[in-house]
Coordinates of C-alpha atoms and ligand atoms in Angstrom, one line a residue:
M1 CA -73.8 48.6 3.1
N2 CA -76.6 51.0 3.8
S3 CA -77.3 51.4 7.5
D4 CA -80.5 50.4 9.0
T5 CA -81.9 50.9 12.4
L6 CA -83.9 48.0 13.6
Q7 CA -86.9 48.4 15.9
G8 CA -89.1 46.3 18.0
I9 CA -86.6 43.5 18.5
S10 CA -84.5 43.7 21.6
A11 CA -81.0 42.4 21.7
P12 CA -80.7 39.1 23.6
A13 CA -79.1 39.4 27.0
P14 CA -75.5 38.4 27.3
A15 CA -75.1 34.9 28.5
S16 CA -71.5 34.5 29.4
V17 CA -68.7 36.9 29.7
V18 CA -65.4 35.1 29.3
P19 CA -62.1 36.9 29.5
F20 CA -60.8 35.9 26.1
R21 CA -58.5 38.8 25.6
S22 CA -54.9 37.6 25.1
S23 CA -52.4 39.6 27.1
G24 CA -50.1 42.0 25.3
S25 CA -50.4 44.4 22.4
E26 CA -47.7 43.1 20.0
W27 CA -48.8 43.5 16.4
W28 CA -49.1 39.8 15.8
R29 CA -51.8 39.3 18.5
S30 CA -54.4 41.0 16.3
A31 CA -52.9 41.1 12.8
V32 CA -54.6 40.1 9.6
I33 CA -52.0 38.3 7.7
Y34 CA -52.3 37.8 3.9
Q35 CA -50.7 34.6 2.5
I36 CA -48.9 35.0 -0.7
Y37 CA -48.2 31.9 -2.7
P38 CA -45.5 33.4 -4.9
R39 CA -45.9 31.1 -7.9
S40 CA -49.5 32.2 -8.3
F41 CA -49.6 35.9 -7.2
A42 CA -48.1 38.0 -10.1
D43 CA -45.6 37.2 -12.8
G44 CA -43.6 40.4 -12.7
M45 CA -40.7 39.1 -14.8
G46 CA -43.4 38.4 -17.3
D47 CA -41.6 35.5 -19.0
D48 CA -42.6 32.1 -17.8
G49 CA -46.2 32.1 -16.3
L50 CA -44.7 31.7 -12.9
G51 CA -45.2 34.4 -10.2
D52 CA -42.1 36.0 -8.7
L53 CA -40.9 38.6 -6.2
I54 CA -40.9 41.5 -8.6
G55 CA -44.5 40.8 -9.2
I56 CA -45.3 40.8 -5.6
T57 CA -43.6 44.1 -5.1
E58 CA -45.4 45.6 -8.0
R59 CA -48.8 44.5 -6.9
M60 CA -48.3 45.2 -3.1
P61 CA -50.3 48.4 -3.0
A62 CA -53.4 46.3 -3.7
L63 CA -52.8 44.7 -0.3
V64 CA -52.7 48.0 1.4
E65 CA -55.9 49.0 -0.3
L66 CA -57.4 45.7 0.9
G67 CA -56.4 46.6 4.5
V68 CA -54.3 43.7 5.7
D69 CA -51.5 44.2 8.2
A70 CA -48.9 41.7 7.1
I71 CA -47.8 39.3 4.4
W72 CA -46.7 35.8 4.8
L73 CA -44.7 34.5 1.8
S74 CA -44.7 30.9 1.0
P75 CA -41.2 29.6 0.0
F76 CA -39.2 31.4 -2.7
Y77 CA -35.9 29.7 -1.8
T78 CA -33.6 27.8 -4.2
S79 CA -35.4 24.6 -4.9
P80 CA -36.0 22.0 -7.7
Q81 CA -39.7 22.8 -7.1
K82 CA -40.7 19.1 -6.6
D83 CA -43.2 20.3 -4.0
A84 CA -43.6 23.8 -5.3
G85 CA -40.7 25.2 -3.2
Y86 CA -41.3 23.3 0.1
D87 CA -38.3 21.3 -1.0
V88 CA -35.5 23.8 -0.2
A89 CA -32.1 23.3 -1.7
D90 CA -30.6 26.5 -0.2
Y91 CA -32.4 28.2 2.8
C92 CA -30.5 31.5 2.4
D93 CA -31.0 32.2 -1.3
V94 CA -33.8 33.0 -3.8
D95 CA -34.5 30.7 -6.6
P96 CA -33.9 32.3 -10.0
I97 CA -37.4 31.5 -11.0
F98 CA -38.6 33.9 -8.3
G99 CA -35.7 36.5 -8.7
T100 CA -32.7 37.3 -6.5
L101 CA -31.8 38.3 -2.9
A102 CA -31.8 41.9 -4.1
D103 CA -35.4 41.4 -5.3
F104 CA -36.2 40.1 -1.8
D105 CA -34.7 43.1 -0.2
A106 CA -36.6 45.4 -2.5
L107 CA -39.8 43.5 -1.7
Q108 CA -39.2 43.8 2.0
A109 CA -38.3 47.5 1.9
R110 CA -41.5 48.1 -0.1
A111 CA -43.6 46.2 2.4
H112 CA -42.1 48.1 5.3
E113 CA -42.5 51.4 3.5
L114 CA -46.2 50.6 3.1
G115 CA -46.6 49.7 6.7
L116 CA -46.9 45.9 6.1
K117 CA -45.0 43.3 8.3
L118 CA -43.3 40.5 6.4
I119 CA -43.2 36.9 7.5
V120 CA -41.3 34.2 5.5
D121 CA -41.7 30.5 5.5
L122 CA -39.2 28.2 7.3
V123 CA -39.1 24.5 6.2
P124 CA -37.2 22.7 8.9
N125 CA -38.6 19.1 8.9
H126 CA -36.9 18.2 5.6
S127 CA -34.7 19.8 2.9
S128 CA -34.6 19.0 -0.8
D129 CA -32.6 16.0 -1.9
Q130 CA -30.6 18.5 -4.0
H131 CA -29.5 20.3 -0.8
A132 CA -25.7 20.1 -0.4
W133 CA -26.3 18.5 3.0
F134 CA -28.2 15.5 1.5
Q135 CA -25.8 15.3 -1.5
A136 CA -22.9 15.0 0.9
A137 CA -24.8 12.4 2.9
L138 CA -25.3 10.3 -0.3
V139 CA -21.6 10.1 -1.0
S140 CA -20.7 9.4 2.7
P141 CA -20.7 6.0 4.3
A142 CA -23.4 4.6 6.6
G143 CA -22.7 5.9 10.1
S144 CA -20.9 9.1 8.9
P145 CA -21.7 12.5 10.4
E146 CA -23.0 13.5 7.0
R147 CA -25.6 10.7 7.1
D148 CA -26.5 11.6 10.7
R149 CA -28.0 14.9 9.6
Y150 CA -30.8 12.9 8.0
M151 CA -33.0 9.9 9.1
F152 CA -31.0 7.1 7.5
S153 CA -31.6 3.5 8.7
E154 CA -30.9 -0.1 7.7
G155 CA -33.8 -2.0 6.3
T156 CA -35.6 -5.0 7.8
G157 CA -36.3 -8.3 6.3
T158 CA -33.6 -11.0 5.7
D159 CA -31.5 -8.7 3.6
G160 CA -32.6 -5.1 4.5
E161 CA -35.0 -5.3 1.6
L162 CA -37.9 -4.1 3.7
P163 CA -38.3 -0.5 4.9
P164 CA -37.4 0.2 8.6
N165 CA -41.0 0.5 9.5
N166 CA -44.5 0.8 8.0
W167 CA -44.9 4.6 7.9
E168 CA -46.8 6.2 5.0
S169 CA -45.9 9.4 3.3
V170 CA -48.3 12.3 3.6
F171 CA -48.5 12.4 -0.2
G172 CA -49.2 8.6 -0.4
G173 CA -47.0 5.6 -0.6
P174 CA -44.2 4.5 1.7
A175 CA -42.4 7.1 3.8
W176 CA -39.0 5.4 3.2
S177 CA -36.8 5.1 0.0
R178 CA -33.7 3.0 -0.5
L179 CA -30.5 4.1 -1.7
T180 CA -28.4 2.4 -4.3
N181 CA -24.7 2.4 -3.5
A182 CA -22.0 3.5 -5.9
D183 CA -21.1 -0.1 -6.7
G184 CA -24.7 -0.8 -7.7
T185 CA -25.7 -2.7 -4.5
A186 CA -28.7 -1.7 -2.4
G187 CA -27.9 0.6 0.5
Q188 CA -29.6 2.3 3.5
W189 CA -33.1 3.7 3.6
Y190 CA -33.9 7.2 4.3
L191 CA -37.1 8.7 5.7
H192 CA -39.3 11.2 3.9
L193 CA -42.6 12.0 5.5
F194 CA -43.5 13.8 2.2
D195 CA -42.0 13.2 -1.2
P196 CA -38.8 11.1 -1.7
S197 CA -37.2 14.4 -2.9
Q198 CA -37.9 15.8 0.6
P199 CA -35.6 13.8 3.1
D200 CA -36.4 14.4 6.7
L201 CA -33.7 16.0 8.8
N202 CA -32.4 14.5 12.0
W203 CA -33.4 17.0 14.7
Q204 CA -31.7 15.0 17.4
N205 CA -28.4 16.1 15.9
P206 CA -27.1 19.3 17.4
W207 CA -25.4 20.2 14.1
V208 CA -28.8 20.5 12.5
R209 CA -30.1 22.8 15.3
E210 CA -27.1 25.0 14.9
K211 CA -27.6 25.3 11.2
F212 CA -31.2 26.4 11.6
R213 CA -30.3 29.0 14.3
D214 CA -28.0 30.4 11.5
I215 CA -30.9 30.4 9.0
L216 CA -33.2 32.2 11.5
R217 CA -30.5 34.8 12.0
F218 CA -29.8 35.2 8.3
W219 CA -33.4 36.3 7.7
L220 CA -33.8 38.2 10.9
D221 CA -30.6 40.2 10.1
R222 CA -32.2 40.9 6.8
G223 CA -35.2 42.4 8.6
V224 CA -38.0 39.9 8.4
D225 CA -40.7 40.2 11.1
G226 CA -41.0 36.4 11.6
F227 CA -41.5 32.9 10.3
R228 CA -44.3 30.6 9.5
V229 CA -42.9 27.3 10.5
D230 CA -43.7 24.4 8.2
V231 CA -44.8 21.0 9.6
A232 CA -43.9 22.3 13.1
H233 CA -45.3 19.1 14.7
G234 CA -43.1 16.8 12.8
L235 CA -39.4 17.5 13.7
I236 CA -39.0 14.9 16.3
K237 CA -39.8 11.2 15.8
A238 CA -40.5 8.7 18.6
A239 CA -37.5 6.7 19.8
G240 CA -37.2 3.4 18.0
L241 CA -39.4 4.6 15.1
P242 CA -42.2 2.2 16.0
D243 CA -44.8 1.0 13.4
Y244 CA -47.9 3.1 13.2
T245 CA -51.3 2.8 11.3
P246 CA -53.3 6.0 11.3
P247 CA -57.0 5.9 11.7
A248 CA -58.8 5.8 8.4
D249 CA -60.6 9.0 9.1
G250 CA -57.6 11.0 10.4
G251 CA -56.1 13.9 8.5
S252 CA -53.0 13.0 6.5
M253 CA -51.0 15.7 8.4
G254 CA -52.2 14.5 11.7
G255 CA -55.0 15.6 14.0
S256 CA -57.7 13.3 15.3
G257 CA -60.5 14.4 13.0
S258 CA -62.4 15.4 16.2
L259 CA -62.3 19.1 15.2
G260 CA -60.4 20.0 18.3
L261 CA -63.6 20.3 20.3
E262 CA -64.3 18.8 23.8
P263 CA -64.4 15.1 23.6
E264 CA -68.1 14.7 23.9
I265 CA -68.6 17.0 20.7
G266 CA -65.9 15.5 18.6
A267 CA -66.3 12.6 16.2
H268 CA -64.2 10.4 18.5
A269 CA -66.4 10.8 21.4
G270 CA -64.9 9.4 24.6
T271 CA -61.6 8.1 22.9
E272 CA -58.2 9.7 23.2
P273 CA -56.7 9.6 19.8
S274 CA -53.2 8.0 19.9
T275 CA -50.3 10.2 19.0
P276 CA -48.5 9.1 15.8
P277 CA -44.8 8.5 16.4
Y278 CA -43.9 11.2 13.8
W279 CA -46.3 14.0 14.9
A280 CA -46.5 16.1 18.0
Q281 CA -43.7 14.5 20.0
D282 CA -42.8 16.3 23.2
G283 CA -39.2 16.8 22.0
V284 CA -40.3 19.5 19.5
H285 CA -40.9 22.0 22.3
E286 CA -37.3 22.5 23.3
I287 CA -36.5 23.4 19.7
Y288 CA -39.1 26.2 19.7
R289 CA -37.9 27.5 23.1
D290 CA -34.5 27.7 21.6
W291 CA -35.8 29.6 18.5
H292 CA -37.8 31.9 20.8
S293 CA -34.7 33.0 22.4
V294 CA -33.1 33.7 19.0
L295 CA -35.9 36.0 18.1
E296 CA -35.6 37.7 21.5
E297 CA -32.1 38.8 20.5
Y298 CA -33.7 41.1 17.9
E299 CA -35.4 44.5 18.2
G300 CA -39.2 44.6 17.5
D301 CA -41.8 42.0 17.9
R302 CA -40.7 39.2 15.7
V303 CA -43.1 36.2 15.4
L304 CA -43.1 32.4 14.9
C305 CA -46.2 30.8 13.7
A306 CA -46.6 27.1 13.8
E307 CA -48.1 25.0 11.1
A308 CA -49.0 22.1 13.4
W309 CA -51.9 19.8 12.6
V310 CA -52.4 19.0 16.3
E311 CA -55.7 18.3 18.1
P312 CA -57.3 18.8 20.5
L313 CA -56.8 22.6 20.8
T314 CA -55.7 22.2 24.4
T315 CA -52.6 20.2 23.0
L316 CA -52.0 22.7 20.2
A317 CA -51.9 25.5 22.8
R318 CA -48.6 23.9 24.1
W319 CA -47.0 25.2 20.9
V320 CA -47.8 28.8 21.9
R321 CA -46.8 28.8 25.6
P322 CA -45.1 32.0 26.6
D323 CA -41.5 30.8 25.8
E324 CA -42.3 28.9 22.5
M325 CA -44.0 30.0 19.4
H326 CA -46.2 33.1 19.3
Q327 CA -49.0 31.8 17.1
A328 CA -50.3 28.4 15.8
F329 CA -52.6 28.0 12.9
N330 CA -56.1 27.0 14.0
F331 CA -56.8 24.1 11.7
S332 CA -59.6 22.9 14.1
Y333 CA -61.5 26.1 13.0
L334 CA -60.7 25.6 9.4
E335 CA -62.1 22.1 9.5
T336 CA -65.2 23.0 11.3
P337 CA -68.4 22.6 9.2
W338 CA -70.7 25.6 8.6
S339 CA -73.1 24.9 11.4
G340 CA -74.0 27.0 14.5
P341 CA -73.3 24.5 17.2
T342 CA -69.9 23.4 15.9
M343 CA -68.8 26.9 15.1
R344 CA -69.7 28.2 18.6
A345 CA -68.0 25.2 20.2
V346 CA -64.8 25.6 18.2
I347 CA -64.5 29.3 18.8
N348 CA -65.1 28.8 22.5
S349 CA -62.6 26.0 22.7
S350 CA -60.1 28.0 20.8
L351 CA -60.3 31.2 22.9
T352 CA -60.3 29.1 26.1
A353 CA -57.3 27.0 25.1
F354 CA -55.1 29.9 23.7
T355 CA -56.1 32.4 26.3
G356 CA -55.1 29.8 28.9
V357 CA -51.5 30.1 27.8
G358 CA -51.6 33.9 27.2
A359 CA -51.5 33.5 23.4
P360 CA -54.0 34.9 20.8
S361 CA -56.1 32.5 18.9
T362 CA -55.6 32.5 15.1
W363 CA -58.4 32.0 12.6
V364 CA -58.0 30.6 9.1
L365 CA -60.4 29.4 6.4
S366 CA -58.2 28.8 3.3
N367 CA -54.5 28.2 2.5
H368 CA -52.5 26.6 -0.3
D369 CA -53.0 23.1 1.0
V370 CA -56.8 22.9 1.4
V371 CA -59.9 23.2 -0.8
R372 CA -60.7 26.9 -1.1
H373 CA -63.5 27.6 1.4
A374 CA -65.7 29.2 -1.3
S375 CA -66.0 25.5 -2.6
R376 CA -65.4 23.6 0.6
L377 CA -68.4 25.0 2.4
A378 CA -70.8 23.7 -0.2
L379 CA -69.3 20.2 -0.5
T380 CA -71.9 17.7 0.5
A381 CA -69.4 14.9 1.4
E382 CA -66.4 15.2 3.5
N383 CA -63.1 15.4 1.4
P384 CA -60.1 14.8 3.5
Q385 CA -57.6 17.7 4.0
G386 CA -54.8 17.7 1.3
H387 CA -56.6 15.2 -1.0
G388 CA -58.1 18.0 -3.0
I389 CA -61.3 17.7 -5.1
G390 CA -61.8 17.1 -8.9
P391 CA -64.5 16.0 -11.2
R392 CA -64.8 12.5 -9.6
S393 CA -64.9 13.7 -6.1
P394 CA -68.0 13.0 -4.0
G395 CA -70.2 15.9 -3.0
Q396 CA -69.5 18.4 -5.7
P397 CA -70.0 21.9 -4.5
E398 CA -72.6 24.4 -5.8
R399 CA -70.7 27.5 -6.7
A400 CA -73.2 30.2 -5.7
L401 CA -73.9 28.5 -2.4
G402 CA -70.2 28.0 -1.6
L403 CA -69.5 31.7 -2.3
R404 CA -72.5 32.9 -0.2
R405 CA -71.4 30.7 2.7
A406 CA -67.7 31.7 2.3
R407 CA -68.7 35.4 2.5
A408 CA -70.7 34.7 5.6
A409 CA -67.9 32.6 7.1
T410 CA -65.4 35.3 6.6
T411 CA -67.7 37.9 7.9
L412 CA -67.9 35.9 11.2
M413 CA -64.1 35.1 11.2
L414 CA -62.9 38.6 10.9
A415 CA -64.9 39.7 13.9
L416 CA -63.1 37.4 16.2
P417 CA -60.4 38.5 18.6
G418 CA -57.0 37.3 17.7
S419 CA -55.0 37.1 14.4
A420 CA -56.7 36.1 11.1
Y421 CA -55.0 34.6 8.0
V422 CA -56.4 35.4 4.6
Y423 CA -55.2 33.3 1.6
Q424 CA -54.6 35.1 -1.7
G425 CA -57.6 35.1 -3.9
E426 CA -60.2 34.5 -1.2
E427 CA -60.9 38.2 -1.2
L428 CA -62.0 37.7 -4.8
G429 CA -64.3 34.8 -3.9
L430 CA -62.2 32.4 -6.0
P431 CA -63.6 28.8 -6.0
E432 CA -61.4 25.7 -6.2
V433 CA -60.6 24.8 -9.7
I434 CA -62.1 21.3 -10.0
D435 CA -61.6 20.5 -13.6
L436 CA -57.9 21.1 -14.2
P437 CA -56.8 18.9 -17.0
D438 CA -55.0 15.8 -15.6
D439 CA -51.9 16.6 -17.6
A440 CA -51.6 20.0 -16.0
R441 CA -51.6 18.8 -12.4
Q442 CA -48.3 19.3 -10.5
D443 CA -49.0 18.3 -6.9
P444 CA -46.8 15.3 -5.8
T445 CA -49.9 13.9 -4.2
W446 CA -51.4 13.4 -7.6
F447 CA -48.3 11.5 -8.8
R448 CA -47.7 9.5 -5.6
T449 CA -51.3 8.2 -5.6
N450 CA -51.5 7.5 -9.3
G451 CA -54.2 10.1 -9.7
E452 CA -56.3 8.7 -6.9
R453 CA -56.1 11.9 -4.9
Y454 CA -56.2 15.2 -6.8
G455 CA -54.1 17.0 -4.4
R456 CA -53.8 20.8 -4.0
D457 CA -53.3 22.3 -7.4
G458 CA -57.0 23.5 -7.5
C459 CA -56.4 26.2 -4.9
R460 CA -53.1 27.3 -6.5
V461 CA -54.2 28.6 -9.8
P462 CA -52.7 32.0 -10.6
L463 CA -54.8 35.1 -9.6
P464 CA -57.0 37.1 -12.0
W465 CA -56.1 40.8 -11.8
E466 CA -57.6 42.3 -15.0
A467 CA -60.7 40.8 -16.7
D468 CA -59.6 41.7 -20.2
S469 CA -55.9 41.1 -20.2
P470 CA -54.1 37.8 -21.3
S471 CA -53.9 35.4 -18.2
Y472 CA -56.2 37.9 -16.5
G473 CA -53.3 40.3 -15.9
F474 CA -51.2 37.6 -14.1
G475 CA -48.2 38.4 -16.2
D476 CA -47.2 39.9 -19.6
S477 CA -46.4 36.6 -21.2
G478 CA -50.0 35.6 -21.0
K479 CA -48.9 32.3 -19.6
S480 CA -50.0 30.7 -16.4
W481 CA -48.3 27.6 -14.8
L482 CA -51.7 26.1 -14.0
P483 CA -54.4 26.9 -16.6
Q484 CA -56.9 29.6 -15.4
P485 CA -60.5 28.8 -16.0
A486 CA -62.1 30.5 -19.0
D487 CA -65.0 31.9 -16.8
W488 CA -62.8 33.8 -14.3
A489 CA -63.2 37.3 -15.7
P490 CA -65.9 38.3 -13.2
Y491 CA -63.5 37.4 -10.3
A492 CA -60.8 39.6 -11.6
R493 CA -59.8 42.4 -9.2
D494 CA -60.5 45.2 -11.6
C495 CA -64.1 43.9 -12.0
Q496 CA -64.7 44.0 -8.3
R497 CA -62.9 47.1 -7.3
G498 CA -65.4 49.8 -6.2
V499 CA -68.3 47.6 -7.0
V500 CA -70.8 47.6 -4.1
G501 CA -71.5 44.0 -3.0
S502 CA -68.5 42.5 -4.6
T503 CA -66.5 40.1 -2.5
L504 CA -63.4 42.3 -2.7
E505 CA -65.5 45.3 -1.4
L506 CA -66.9 43.1 1.4
Y507 CA -63.4 42.1 2.6
R508 CA -62.3 45.9 2.4
A509 CA -65.2 46.9 4.5
L510 CA -64.7 44.1 7.0
L511 CA -61.0 44.9 7.4
A512 CA -61.6 48.6 7.8
E513 CA -64.3 48.1 10.4
R514 CA -62.3 45.5 12.2
A515 CA -59.4 47.9 12.5
A516 CA -61.6 50.9 13.5
A517 CA -63.3 48.9 16.2
D518 CA -60.0 47.2 17.3
L519 CA -61.8 43.8 17.2
G520 CA -58.5 41.9 17.0
L521 CA -57.7 42.9 20.5
G522 CA -61.2 42.4 21.8
D523 CA -63.1 40.1 23.9
I524 CA -66.3 38.1 23.0
E525 CA -69.4 37.9 24.9
W526 CA -71.9 35.3 23.7
L527 CA -75.5 36.3 23.1
T528 CA -78.3 33.9 23.7
G529 CA -81.9 33.7 22.5
Y530 CA -81.2 32.8 18.9
P531 CA -81.9 29.5 17.1
D532 CA -79.2 26.9 17.3
A533 CA -78.0 27.6 13.8
V534 CA -77.0 31.1 14.7
V535 CA -73.7 32.3 16.1
A536 CA -74.2 35.5 17.9
F537 CA -71.7 37.5 20.0
R538 CA -70.6 41.0 20.9
N539 CA -67.0 42.1 20.5
G540 CA -66.7 45.6 22.0
S541 CA -69.0 48.0 20.1
V542 CA -69.8 45.4 17.4
T543 CA -72.6 42.7 17.6
V544 CA -72.1 39.8 15.2
I545 CA -74.8 37.6 14.0
A546 CA -74.0 34.7 11.7
N547 CA -76.9 32.6 10.4
T548 CA -75.6 29.2 9.3
G549 CA -79.2 27.8 8.8
A550 CA -81.9 28.2 6.2
A551 CA -84.5 30.1 8.1
A552 CA -84.4 33.9 8.4
V553 CA -83.7 35.3 11.9
A554 CA -84.8 38.6 13.5
L555 CA -82.0 41.0 14.1
P556 CA -81.5 43.1 17.2
A557 CA -81.7 46.9 17.0
G558 CA -78.7 48.7 15.7
E559 CA -77.0 50.0 12.7
I560 CA -75.8 47.3 10.3
I561 CA -72.3 48.3 9.4
V562 CA -71.4 45.3 7.2
A563 CA -73.4 42.4 5.8
S564 CA -72.2 39.4 3.7
E565 CA -75.2 39.7 1.5
A566 CA -77.6 42.6 0.7
F567 CA -81.1 42.1 2.1
D568 CA -83.8 44.7 2.6
T569 CA -86.0 43.3 5.5
R570 CA -85.2 43.2 9.1
L571 CA -84.7 39.5 9.0
L572 CA -81.3 38.1 8.5
P573 CA -81.5 35.4 5.6
G574 CA -79.8 32.0 5.8
D575 CA -76.1 31.7 5.1
T576 CA -75.6 35.4 5.9
S577 CA -73.7 37.3 8.6
V578 CA -73.9 40.9 9.7
W579 CA -72.0 43.2 12.0
I580 CA -74.2 45.7 13.9
R581 CA -73.0 48.7 15.9
S582 CA -74.5 48.2 19.2
Ligands
GLC601 C1 -46.7 21.9 4.6 C2 -46.9 22.9 3.5 C3 -47.2 22.0 2.3 C4 -46.1 21.1 2.0 C5 -45.7 20.3 3.2 C6 -44.3 19.7 3.1 O1 -47.8 21.3 5.0 O2 -47.9 23.8 3.8 O3 -47.5 22.8 1.1 O4 -46.3 20.3 0.9 O5 -45.6 21.1 4.3 O6 -43.3 20.7 3.2

């Protein structure tokens, strides 16, 4: 971006100076963490159209060039892949489709050599039904210690023919399945908050707790820098497993739908959302205190990051109290619409809530479970988290508008103090793939709802690396486990590398300036005097102005160091964000 000194317009006076800086200087407080979804990053073994660990190791220099600090690897463990690896059959081994433990060691060594931290995914709420623990439970009688490792229960009704309660699976349909005994008679029911192939573990059982301490140590001994903890709000279920009917507008993973803001701003003004008996139970916290103490046994700053769809933010902050996890994904931020007042409110609420417990806020706009933000921000109707979008979805996004807003939203996000997560492909501006052929879809959500919900395949399509290679350079076989759109060549990394104005170069500039100005460890100071649609603040030496509206806005004086779009007046156009050196 060419620099430009603006004259005649004075910077608005600071309105509020809130001490938002989190205490401490551990790497994870300010890190930009890049999520790799191994199936879709790079097919290094080049045989099957599925990404793998060798592919990640080979392509890792691209992440150094991008400028991120750490990698989070989604699951690569032994798994029948019923939920793309979030159904783990062996927590301490690598699935052959992804490689071997030696490939993992090589990947980790390469990351550390390149100065990148490495976080792996831990999936404690449920295992695969193919896990040896569940297989042992199946051949053991009701009431046995093997069954007590999972959530088995007798049915209700006259003959146990009805499930123990009315809970629904996140992927659709009932959350209980019934076993058939060896003699052909109907047996007990087991709980699966997700797919039937993902039975929930019984976290009241000390045996389960002990096994997971061992799993943590297995990976910590190998040298990982931490864990992203899957469904970290689900491990403990309310005593008596009471019936529960979620609000129609609630997220499938929990959360009130109120964006985590203060009650008067949220959609559920004045009401306290009830806590589902399977999410956010108090009992989860002692588990995370225990894990915190396991991580403390190790050298270096190891991190636990919670995937907890919990609102409001003041409640989520309980996951990151000083002796629990270190970070929690800020899904309230992810779910916030592109509008000045709601963006300001969620940023303020996040910083207040997390600073209140001495933790950094995190920021995230995309991941492997949600509609990519380059499409989501242009949707004209709300599409619930996890349901995905497809050709029949309401509010079809306009591609150019979505990308423009995504670039502006990322420019705002990467200026915020705390830790930011970037999902593979967003640095290329990838849109959600809306028109995947139905017979290519693989998300269990699609099958469990008989095609009513599209699910998450549209954000998981393998990455384009080279415009002119088969499968856009994803792998030598030219195959791709989900079909890549025919018009993706312009998104390929090699088409964007070194090209001024490309999304890749925008991300590189943002990450370089963020590091140079140490924005991740900064503080923000709100600036006033702008229209409501504008989010304006100062973080150290950088003034950030994000225009979520349509009307252009006069900029304060100073050198523009990064802009989400090129413009040649001194007015900031709509759906554009800038960083100005003050
Ligand atoms: C988490 C994962 C998601 C998975 C679910 C069940 O939400 O991010 O991909 O399907 O947990 O493990």
